[in-house]
Coordinates of N, CA and C in Angstrom, one line a residue:
P1 N 180.5 27.0 53.6 CA 181.5 27.7 54.5 C 182.2 26.7 55.4
A2 N 183.5 26.9 55.6 CA 184.3 25.9 56.3 C 183.8 25.7 57.7
Y3 N 183.2 26.7 58.3 CA 182.8 26.6 59.7 C 181.3 26.1 59.9
F4 N 180.7 25.6 58.8 CA 179.4 25.1 59.0 C 179.4 23.9 59.9
N5 N 178.4 23.7 60.8 CA 178.3 22.6 61.6 C 177.6 21.4 60.9
D6 N 177.5 20.3 61.6 CA 176.9 19.1 61.0 C 175.4 19.4 60.6
Q7 N 174.7 20.1 61.4 CA 173.3 20.4 61.1 C 173.2 21.3 59.8
Q8 N 174.1 22.2 59.7 CA 174.1 23.1 58.5 C 174.5 22.3 57.2
R9 N 175.4 21.4 57.4 CA 175.9 20.6 56.3 C 174.8 19.7 55.8
Q10 N 174.0 19.1 56.8 CA 172.9 18.2 56.4 C 171.8 19.0 55.7
A11 N 171.6 20.3 56.1 CA 170.6 21.1 55.5 C 171.0 21.4 54.0
T12 N 172.3 21.5 53.8 CA 172.9 21.7 52.4 C 172.6 20.5 51.6
R13 N 172.8 19.3 52.1 CA 172.5 18.0 51.4 C 171.0 18.0 51.1
D14 N 170.1 18.3 52.1 CA 168.7 18.3 51.9 C 168.3 19.2 50.8
A15 N 168.9 20.4 50.8 CA 168.5 21.4 49.7 C 168.9 20.8 48.3
A16 N 170.0 20.1 48.2 CA 170.4 19.5 46.9 C 169.4 18.5 46.5
E17 N 168.9 17.6 47.5 CA 168.0 16.6 47.1 C 166.6 17.2 46.7
I18 N 166.2 18.2 47.4 CA 164.9 18.9 47.1 C 165.0 19.5 45.7
A19 N 166.2 19.9 45.3 CA 166.4 20.5 44.0 C 166.5 19.4 42.9
G20 N 166.5 18.1 43.3 CA 166.6 17.0 42.4 C 168.1 16.7 42.0
L21 N 169.0 17.1 42.8 CA 170.4 16.8 42.5 C 171.0 15.7 43.4
E22 N 171.9 14.9 42.9 CA 172.5 13.9 43.7 C 173.7 14.5 44.4
C23 N 173.7 14.5 45.7 CA 174.8 15.1 46.5 C 175.9 14.0 46.7
L24 N 177.0 14.1 45.9 CA 178.0 13.2 46.0 C 178.9 13.4 47.2
R25 N 179.2 14.6 47.5 CA 180.0 14.9 48.7 C 179.8 16.4 49.1
I26 N 180.0 16.7 50.3 CA 180.0 18.1 50.8 C 181.5 18.6 50.8
I27 N 181.8 19.7 50.2 CA 183.2 20.2 50.1 C 183.2 21.6 50.7
N28 N 184.2 21.9 51.5 CA 184.4 23.2 52.1 C 184.7 24.2 51.0
E29 N 184.2 25.4 51.1 CA 184.5 26.5 50.1 C 186.0 26.7 49.9
P30 N 186.8 26.9 51.0 CA 188.2 27.1 50.7 C 188.9 26.0 50.0
T31 N 188.5 24.7 50.3 CA 189.0 23.6 49.6 C 188.7 23.6 48.1
A32 N 187.4 24.0 47.8 CA 187.0 24.1 46.4 C 187.8 25.2 45.7
A33 N 188.1 26.3 46.4 CA 188.9 27.4 45.8 C 190.3 26.9 45.5
A34 N 190.9 26.2 46.5 CA 192.2 25.7 46.3 C 192.3 24.6 45.2
L35 N 191.2 23.9 45.0 CA 191.2 22.9 43.9 C 191.3 23.6 42.6
T36 N 190.5 24.7 42.4 CA 190.6 25.5 41.2 C 192.0 26.0 40.9
Y37 N 192.6 26.5 42.0 CA 194.0 27.0 41.8 C 195.0 26.0 41.6
G38 N 194.9 24.9 42.3 CA 196.0 23.9 42.3 C 195.8 22.7 41.5
Y39 N 194.7 22.6 40.8 CA 194.3 21.3 40.1 C 195.4 21.1 38.9
G40 N 196.0 19.9 39.0 CA 196.9 19.5 38.0 C 198.3 20.0 38.2
K41 N 198.6 20.8 39.3 CA 199.9 21.4 39.5 C 200.9 20.4 40.2
S42 N 200.3 19.5 41.0 CA 201.0 18.4 41.6 C 202.3 18.9 42.3
K43 N 202.1 19.9 43.2 CA 203.3 20.3 44.0 C 202.9 20.6 45.5
K44 N 203.8 20.5 46.4 CA 203.5 20.7 47.8 C 203.6 22.2 48.0
Q45 N 202.5 22.7 48.7 CA 202.5 24.2 49.0 C 201.4 24.5 50.1
H46 N 201.6 25.6 50.7 CA 200.6 26.2 51.6 C 199.9 27.3 51.0
I47 N 198.5 27.3 51.0 CA 197.7 28.3 50.4 C 196.8 28.9 51.4
A48 N 196.7 30.3 51.3 CA 195.8 31.0 52.1 C 194.6 31.4 51.2
I49 N 193.4 31.2 51.7 CA 192.2 31.6 51.0 C 191.5 32.8 51.8
Y50 N 191.7 34.0 51.2 CA 191.2 35.2 51.8 C 189.8 35.5 51.1
D51 N 188.7 35.3 51.9 CA 187.4 35.3 51.4 C 186.6 36.5 52.0
L52 N 186.5 37.6 51.3 CA 185.8 38.7 51.8 C 184.5 39.0 51.0
G53 N 183.4 38.6 51.5 CA 182.1 38.7 50.8 C 181.3 39.9 51.2
G54 N 180.0 39.9 50.9 CA 179.2 41.0 51.2 C 178.9 41.2 52.7
G55 N 178.8 40.1 53.5 CA 178.5 40.2 54.9 C 179.4 39.5 55.8
T56 N 180.3 38.6 55.3 CA 181.2 37.9 56.2 C 182.6 37.9 55.7
F57 N 183.6 37.6 56.6 CA 185.0 37.4 56.2 C 185.5 36.0 56.7
D58 N 186.2 35.3 55.8 CA 186.8 34.0 56.2 C 188.2 33.9 55.7
I59 N 189.0 33.3 56.5 CA 190.4 33.0 56.0 C 190.7 31.5 56.4
S60 N 191.2 30.8 55.4 CA 191.5 29.4 55.6 C 192.9 29.2 55.1
I61 N 193.7 28.3 55.9 CA 195.0 27.9 55.5 C 195.0 26.5 55.1
L62 N 195.4 26.2 53.9 CA 195.4 24.8 53.4 C 196.8 24.3 53.1
R63 N 197.0 23.0 53.3 CA 198.2 22.3 52.8 C 197.9 21.5 51.6
V64 N 198.5 21.7 50.5 CA 198.3 20.9 49.3 C 199.5 20.1 49.0
E65 N 199.3 18.8 48.8 CA 200.4 17.9 48.4 C 199.9 17.0 47.3
D66 N 200.4 17.1 46.1 CA 199.8 16.3 45.0 C 198.3 16.6 44.9
D67 N 197.5 15.6 45.0 CA 196.1 15.8 45.0 C 195.4 15.7 46.3
F68 N 196.2 15.9 47.4 CA 195.7 15.9 48.8 C 195.5 17.3 49.3
Y69 N 194.3 17.6 49.8 CA 194.1 19.0 50.3 C 193.6 18.9 51.7
E70 N 194.4 19.5 52.6 CA 194.1 19.5 54.0 C 193.9 20.9 54.6
V71 N 192.7 21.2 55.2 CA 192.4 22.5 55.8 C 193.2 22.5 57.2
M72 N 194.2 23.3 57.3 CA 195.0 23.3 58.5 C 194.3 24.2 59.6
S73 N 193.7 25.3 59.1 CA 193.0 26.1 60.1 C 192.0 27.0 59.3
T74 N 191.0 27.5 60.0 CA 190.1 28.4 59.5 C 189.6 29.4 60.6
A75 N 189.4 30.6 60.2 CA 188.9 31.6 61.1 C 188.0 32.6 60.3
G76 N 187.2 33.4 61.1 CA 186.4 34.3 60.4 C 185.7 35.3 61.3
D77 N 185.0 36.2 60.6 CA 184.2 37.3 61.3 C 182.9 37.3 60.6
T78 N 181.9 36.8 61.2 CA 180.6 36.8 60.6 C 179.9 38.1 60.5
F79 N 180.5 39.2 61.1 CA 179.9 40.5 61.0 C 180.9 41.5 60.4
L80 N 181.6 41.1 59.4 CA 182.5 41.9 58.7 C 182.5 41.6 57.2
G81 N 182.1 42.5 56.4 CA 182.1 42.3 54.9 C 181.9 43.5 54.1
G82 N 181.6 43.4 52.9 CA 181.5 44.5 52.0 C 180.4 45.6 52.4
D83 N 179.4 45.1 53.1 CA 178.4 46.0 53.7 C 179.0 47.0 54.6
D84 N 180.0 46.6 55.4 CA 180.6 47.5 56.3 C 181.4 48.6 55.6
F85 N 182.0 48.3 54.4 CA 182.7 49.3 53.6 C 181.7 50.3 53.1
D86 N 180.5 49.8 52.7 CA 179.4 50.8 52.3 C 179.0 51.7 53.4
I87 N 178.9 51.2 54.6 CA 178.5 52.0 55.7 C 179.5 53.0 56.0
A88 N 180.8 52.7 55.9 CA 181.9 53.6 56.2 C 181.8 54.8 55.2
I89 N 181.6 54.5 54.0 CA 181.4 55.6 53.0 C 180.2 56.4 53.3
T90 N 179.1 55.8 53.6 CA 177.8 56.5 53.9 C 178.0 57.4 55.1
E91 N 178.6 57.0 56.1 CA 178.9 57.8 57.3 C 179.8 59.0 57.0
H92 N 180.7 58.8 56.1 CA 181.6 59.9 55.6 C 180.8 60.9 54.9
L93 N 179.8 60.5 54.0 CA 179.0 61.4 53.3 C 178.1 62.2 54.2
I94 N 177.5 61.5 55.2 CA 176.6 62.2 56.2 C 177.4 63.2 56.9
T95 N 178.6 62.9 57.3 CA 179.4 63.9 58.1 C 179.7 65.1 57.2
Q96 N 180.0 64.9 55.9 CA 180.3 66.0 55.0 C 179.1 66.9 54.8
I97 N 177.9 66.3 54.6 CA 176.7 67.0 54.4 C 176.4 67.8 55.7
K98 N 176.6 67.3 56.9 CA 176.3 68.0 58.1 C 177.3 69.2 58.2
H99 N 178.5 69.0 57.8 CA 179.5 70.1 57.8 C 179.0 71.3 56.9
D100 N 178.5 70.9 55.7 CA 178.2 71.9 54.6 C 176.8 72.5 54.9
T101 N 175.9 71.8 55.4 CA 174.5 72.3 55.5 C 174.0 72.4 56.9
K102 N 174.7 71.9 57.9 CA 174.3 71.8 59.3 C 173.1 70.9 59.5
V103 N 172.8 70.0 58.5 CA 171.7 69.1 58.6 C 172.2 67.7 58.9
D104 N 171.7 67.0 59.9 CA 172.1 65.7 60.2 C 171.1 64.7 59.6
L105 N 171.6 63.9 58.7 CA 170.7 63.0 58.0 C 170.7 61.6 58.6
T106 N 171.3 61.4 59.8 CA 171.4 60.1 60.4 C 170.1 59.4 60.6
R107 N 169.0 60.2 61.0 CA 167.7 59.6 61.2 C 166.7 59.9 60.1
R108 N 167.2 60.4 59.0 CA 166.3 60.5 57.8 C 166.6 59.3 56.9
Y109 N 165.7 58.3 57.1 CA 166.0 57.0 56.5 C 166.0 56.9 55.0
V110 N 165.1 57.7 54.4 CA 165.0 57.7 52.9 C 166.3 58.3 52.3
A111 N 166.7 59.4 52.9 CA 168.0 60.0 52.4 C 169.2 59.1 52.7
K112 N 169.1 58.5 53.8 CA 170.2 57.6 54.2 C 170.3 56.4 53.2
A113 N 169.1 55.9 52.8 CA 169.1 54.7 51.9 C 169.7 55.1 50.5
K114 N 169.4 56.4 50.1 CA 169.9 56.9 48.8 C 171.5 57.0 49.0
L115 N 171.9 57.4 50.1 CA 173.4 57.6 50.3 C 174.1 56.2 50.3
R116 N 173.4 55.2 50.9 CA 173.9 53.9 51.0 C 174.1 53.3 49.6
E117 N 173.1 53.5 48.8 CA 173.1 53.0 47.4 C 174.2 53.7 46.6
A118 N 174.4 55.0 46.8 CA 175.4 55.7 46.1 C 176.8 55.3 46.6
A119 N 176.9 55.0 47.9 CA 178.2 54.5 48.5 C 178.6 53.2 47.8
E120 N 177.6 52.3 47.7 CA 178.0 51.0 47.1 C 178.4 51.1 45.7
H121 N 177.7 52.0 44.9 CA 178.1 52.2 43.5 C 179.5 52.8 43.4
A122 N 179.8 53.8 44.3 CA 181.1 54.4 44.4 C 182.2 53.4 44.7
K123 N 181.9 52.6 45.7 CA 182.9 51.5 46.0 C 183.2 50.6 44.8
M124 N 182.2 50.2 44.1 CA 182.4 49.3 43.0 C 183.2 50.1 41.8
A125 N 182.8 51.3 41.6 CA 183.5 52.1 40.6 C 185.0 52.3 40.9
L126 N 185.3 52.4 42.2 CA 186.7 52.6 42.5 C 187.6 51.4 42.3
S127 N 187.0 50.3 42.0 CA 187.8 49.1 41.6 C 188.4 49.3 40.2
S128 N 187.8 50.1 39.4 CA 188.4 50.3 38.0 C 188.8 51.7 37.7
S129 N 188.4 52.7 38.6 CA 188.7 54.1 38.4 C 189.4 54.7 39.6
P130 N 190.3 55.6 39.4 CA 191.1 56.2 40.6 C 190.2 57.1 41.4
G131 N 189.1 57.6 40.8 CA 188.2 58.5 41.5 C 186.8 58.4 40.9
V132 N 185.8 58.8 41.7 CA 184.4 58.7 41.3 C 183.6 59.9 41.8
E133 N 182.7 60.4 41.0 CA 181.8 61.5 41.4 C 180.5 61.0 41.9
I134 N 180.1 61.5 43.1 CA 178.8 61.1 43.7 C 177.9 62.3 43.6
N135 N 176.8 62.1 42.9 CA 175.9 63.2 42.6 C 174.4 62.8 42.9
I136 N 173.8 63.3 44.0 CA 172.4 63.0 44.3 C 171.6 64.3 44.5
P137 N 170.8 64.6 43.4 CA 170.0 65.8 43.6 C 168.8 65.5 44.5
N138 N 168.3 66.6 45.1 CA 167.1 66.5 46.0 C 167.2 65.4 47.0
L139 N 168.4 65.3 47.7 CA 168.6 64.3 48.6 C 167.7 64.4 49.8
S140 N 167.5 65.6 50.3 CA 166.6 65.9 51.4 C 166.4 67.4 51.4
R141 N 165.8 67.9 52.6 CA 165.5 69.4 52.7 C 166.0 69.9 54.0
T142 N 166.3 71.2 54.0 CA 166.7 71.8 55.3 C 165.3 72.1 56.0
R143 N 165.4 72.6 57.3 CA 164.2 73.0 58.0 C 163.5 74.1 57.4
Q144 N 164.2 74.9 56.6 CA 163.6 76.1 55.9 C 163.0 75.6 54.6
G145 N 163.1 74.3 54.2 CA 162.5 73.8 53.0 C 163.4 73.9 51.8
R146 N 164.7 74.3 52.0 CA 165.6 74.4 50.8 C 166.1 73.0 50.5
P147 N 166.2 72.6 49.2 CA 166.6 71.3 48.9 C 168.1 71.1 49.1
I148 N 168.5 69.9 49.5 CA 169.9 69.5 49.7 C 170.4 68.7 48.6
H149 N 171.4 69.2 47.8 CA 171.9 68.4 46.8 C 173.3 67.9 47.2
L150 N 173.7 66.7 46.9 CA 175.0 66.2 47.2 C 175.8 66.1 45.9
Q151 N 176.9 66.8 45.8 CA 177.8 66.6 44.7 C 179.2 66.7 45.2
T152 N 179.9 65.5 45.2 CA 181.2 65.4 45.7 C 182.0 64.3 45.0
T153 N 183.3 64.2 45.3 CA 184.1 63.2 44.7 C 184.7 62.3 45.8
L154 N 185.0 61.1 45.4 CA 185.7 60.2 46.3 C 186.8 59.5 45.6
D155 N 188.0 59.6 46.0 CA 189.1 59.0 45.4 C 189.6 57.8 46.2
R156 N 190.6 57.1 45.6 CA 191.1 55.9 46.3 C 191.8 56.2 47.6
G157 N 192.4 57.3 47.6 CA 193.1 57.7 48.9 C 192.2 57.9 50.0
A158 N 191.1 58.6 49.8 CA 190.0 58.8 50.8 C 189.4 57.5 51.2
F159 N 189.1 56.6 50.2 CA 188.5 55.3 50.4 C 189.5 54.5 51.3
R160 N 190.8 54.5 51.0 CA 191.7 53.8 51.8 C 191.7 54.3 53.3
K161 N 191.6 55.6 53.5 CA 191.6 56.1 54.9 C 190.3 55.7 55.6
L162 N 189.2 55.6 54.9 CA 187.9 55.2 55.5 C 187.9 53.7 55.9
C163 N 188.5 52.9 55.0 CA 188.4 51.5 55.1 C 189.6 50.8 55.8
M164 N 190.6 51.5 56.1 CA 191.8 50.9 56.7 C 191.5 50.2 58.1
P165 N 190.6 50.8 58.9 CA 190.3 50.1 60.2 C 189.6 48.7 59.9
L166 N 188.8 48.6 58.9 CA 188.1 47.4 58.5 C 189.1 46.4 58.0
L167 N 190.0 46.8 57.2 CA 191.1 45.9 56.7 C 191.9 45.4 57.8
Q168 N 192.3 46.2 58.7 CA 193.1 45.8 59.8 C 192.4 44.7 60.7
K169 N 191.0 44.8 60.7 CA 190.3 43.8 61.5 C 190.4 42.4 60.7
T170 N 190.4 42.5 59.4 CA 190.5 41.2 58.7 C 191.9 40.5 59.0
F171 N 192.9 41.4 59.1 CA 194.3 40.8 59.3 C 194.5 40.3 60.7
L172 N 193.7 40.8 61.6 CA 193.7 40.2 63.0 C 193.2 38.8 62.9
V173 N 192.2 38.6 62.1 CA 191.6 37.2 61.9 C 192.6 36.3 61.2
V174 N 193.3 36.9 60.2 CA 194.4 36.1 59.5 C 195.5 35.7 60.5
D175 N 195.9 36.6 61.3 CA 196.9 36.3 62.4 C 196.5 35.1 63.2
D176 N 195.2 35.1 63.5 CA 194.7 34.0 64.4 C 194.7 32.6 63.6
A177 N 194.4 32.7 62.3 CA 194.4 31.5 61.5 C 195.8 30.9 61.3
L178 N 196.7 31.8 61.1 CA 198.1 31.4 60.9 C 198.7 30.8 62.2
K179 N 198.3 31.4 63.3 CA 198.7 30.9 64.6 C 198.2 29.5 64.8
Q180 N 196.9 29.3 64.5 CA 196.3 27.9 64.6 C 197.0 26.9 63.8
A181 N 197.4 27.4 62.5 CA 198.1 26.5 61.6 C 199.5 26.2 62.0
G182 N 200.1 27.1 62.8 CA 201.5 26.9 63.2 C 202.5 27.3 62.2
I183 N 202.1 28.3 61.3 CA 203.1 28.7 60.3 C 203.0 30.3 60.2
S184 N 204.0 30.9 59.5 CA 204.0 32.3 59.4 C 203.5 32.7 58.0
A185 N 203.3 34.0 57.9 CA 202.8 34.6 56.6 C 203.8 34.3 55.5
M186 N 205.1 34.3 55.9 CA 206.2 34.1 54.9 C 206.2 32.7 54.3
Q187 N 205.6 31.8 55.0 CA 205.6 30.4 54.6 C 204.4 30.0 53.7
I188 N 203.6 31.1 53.4 CA 202.4 30.9 52.5 C 203.0 31.0 51.1
D189 N 202.7 30.0 50.3 CA 203.2 29.9 48.9 C 202.3 30.7 47.9
G190 N 201.0 30.7 48.2 CA 200.1 31.4 47.3 C 198.9 31.9 48.1
C191 N 198.3 33.0 47.7 CA 197.1 33.5 48.3 C 196.0 33.7 47.3
L192 N 194.9 33.1 47.6 CA 193.7 33.2 46.7 C 192.7 34.2 47.2
L193 N 192.1 35.0 46.4 CA 191.1 35.9 46.8 C 189.7 35.4 46.3
V194 N 188.8 35.4 47.3 CA 187.4 34.9 47.0 C 186.4 36.0 47.5
G195 N 185.4 36.2 46.7 CA 184.4 37.2 47.1 C 184.5 38.5 46.3
G196 N 183.4 39.1 46.0 CA 183.4 40.3 45.1 C 184.2 41.5 45.7
M197 N 184.3 41.6 47.0 CA 185.0 42.7 47.7 C 186.5 42.7 47.3
T198 N 187.0 41.5 47.0 CA 188.4 41.4 46.7 C 188.8 41.9 45.3
R199 N 187.8 42.4 44.6 CA 188.1 43.0 43.3 C 188.8 44.4 43.5
S200 N 188.6 44.9 44.7 CA 189.2 46.3 45.0 C 190.7 46.3 45.1
P201 N 191.3 47.2 44.3 CA 192.8 47.2 44.3 C 193.3 47.5 45.8
L202 N 192.6 48.2 46.6 CA 193.0 48.4 48.0 C 193.1 47.1 48.7
I203 N 192.2 46.2 48.6 CA 192.2 44.9 49.2 C 193.4 44.1 48.7
R204 N 193.6 44.1 47.4 CA 194.6 43.3 46.8 C 196.0 43.8 47.2
E205 N 196.1 45.1 47.3 CA 197.4 45.7 47.7 C 197.7 45.3 49.2
A206 N 196.7 45.4 50.0 CA 196.9 45.2 51.5 C 197.2 43.7 51.7
V207 N 196.5 42.8 51.0 CA 196.8 41.4 51.1 C 198.2 41.0 50.7
G208 N 198.6 41.6 49.6 CA 200.0 41.4 49.0 C 201.0 41.9 50.0
H209 N 200.8 43.0 50.6 CA 201.7 43.6 51.6 C 201.8 42.7 52.8
Y210 N 200.7 42.1 53.3 CA 200.7 41.3 54.5 C 201.5 40.0 54.3
F211 N 201.2 39.3 53.1 CA 201.9 38.1 52.9 C 203.3 38.2 52.2
G212 N 203.6 39.4 51.8 CA 204.9 39.6 51.2 C 205.0 39.1 49.7
K213 N 203.8 38.8 49.2 CA 203.7 38.4 47.7 C 202.4 38.8 47.2
A214 N 202.3 39.1 45.9 CA 201.0 39.5 45.3 C 200.1 38.3 45.3
P215 N 198.8 38.5 45.6 CA 197.8 37.4 45.6 C 197.5 37.1 44.1
D216 N 197.0 35.9 43.9 CA 196.7 35.4 42.6 C 195.3 36.0 42.2
V217 N 195.4 36.8 41.1 CA 194.1 37.5 40.7 C 193.7 37.0 39.3
S218 N 194.2 35.9 38.9 CA 193.9 35.4 37.6 C 192.6 34.7 37.5
L219 N 192.0 34.3 38.7 CA 190.8 33.6 38.8 C 189.6 34.5 39.2
N220 N 188.4 34.3 38.7 CA 187.3 35.1 39.0 C 186.8 34.9 40.4
P221 N 186.9 35.9 41.3 CA 186.6 35.6 42.7 C 185.2 35.2 43.0
D222 N 184.3 35.5 42.0 CA 182.9 35.1 42.2 C 182.6 33.7 41.7
E223 N 183.6 33.1 41.0 CA 183.3 31.8 40.4 C 184.3 30.7 40.9
I224 N 185.3 31.1 41.6 CA 186.4 30.1 42.0 C 185.9 29.0 42.8
V225 N 185.0 29.2 43.7 CA 184.4 28.1 44.6 C 183.6 27.2 43.7
A226 N 182.7 27.7 42.9 CA 181.9 26.9 42.0 C 182.7 26.0 41.1
Q227 N 183.8 26.6 40.6 CA 184.7 25.8 39.7 C 185.3 24.7 40.4
G228 N 185.8 24.9 41.6 CA 186.4 23.9 42.4 C 185.4 22.7 42.7
A229 N 184.2 23.1 43.0 CA 183.1 22.1 43.3 C 182.9 21.3 42.0
A230 N 182.9 21.9 40.8 CA 182.7 21.2 39.6 C 183.8 20.2 39.3
I231 N 185.1 20.7 39.6 CA 186.2 19.8 39.4 C 186.1 18.5 40.3
Q232 N 185.7 18.8 41.6 CA 185.5 17.7 42.5 C 184.4 16.7 42.0
A233 N 183.3 17.3 41.6 CA 182.2 16.5 41.1 C 182.6 15.6 39.9
H234 N 183.4 16.3 39.0 CA 183.9 15.5 37.8 C 184.8 14.4 38.2
N235 N 185.7 14.6 39.2 CA 186.6 13.6 39.6 C 185.8 12.4 40.3
L236 N 184.8 12.7 41.0 CA 184.0 11.7 41.7 C 183.1 10.9 40.7
S237 N 182.6 11.6 39.7 CA 181.8 10.9 38.8 C 182.5 10.2 37.6
K238 N 183.8 10.5 37.5 CA 184.6 9.8 36.4 C 185.6 8.8 37.0

């Protein structure tokens, strides 16, 4: 992570040595992602790395010139990630069940865990399907002992409505990073997506709208950082 301090970076070196690996250099994640994207292109450009993972969000602005990579600014929210999107869907389902059955599952932790798991699966399914059916039999019971079954559908429109506040929070962080770098969104030549959450068409569409250009989706968001580190290691060892 770009915002790791010296102690955390040293811990990373120590982990490599314990694993029996020779640590040639510590490289920032956004720089590694930019290496994968820009390796061999040899042109001057500004790149934004939009990294939305399971638990954190990071944005980095880089200046690339030939084979020189400079991190101009970095910003992030360590309490904003894919888990928050799962929670938003879970709370929506709890509200729906309460409306239908008058039962509040907020403090029924086993039922809530089942809903959370179903929410995550639904979120992932919406990356490739316009809608998904959520079906959980025997989720819980009413006070009279009648079983509560959940059978509902969630489409991309409803998902967008639930998640828009979270998306807007990420763009407030992007605003801050651009301000630090002293450039505008229109001056960004390319935007890279990192992290599994960026597979969502909702995220890709919002990022494209913000920067005024579609993000690069040709690279695997789960592998782009590792590929960049491998390129750097190859260059150092050859």
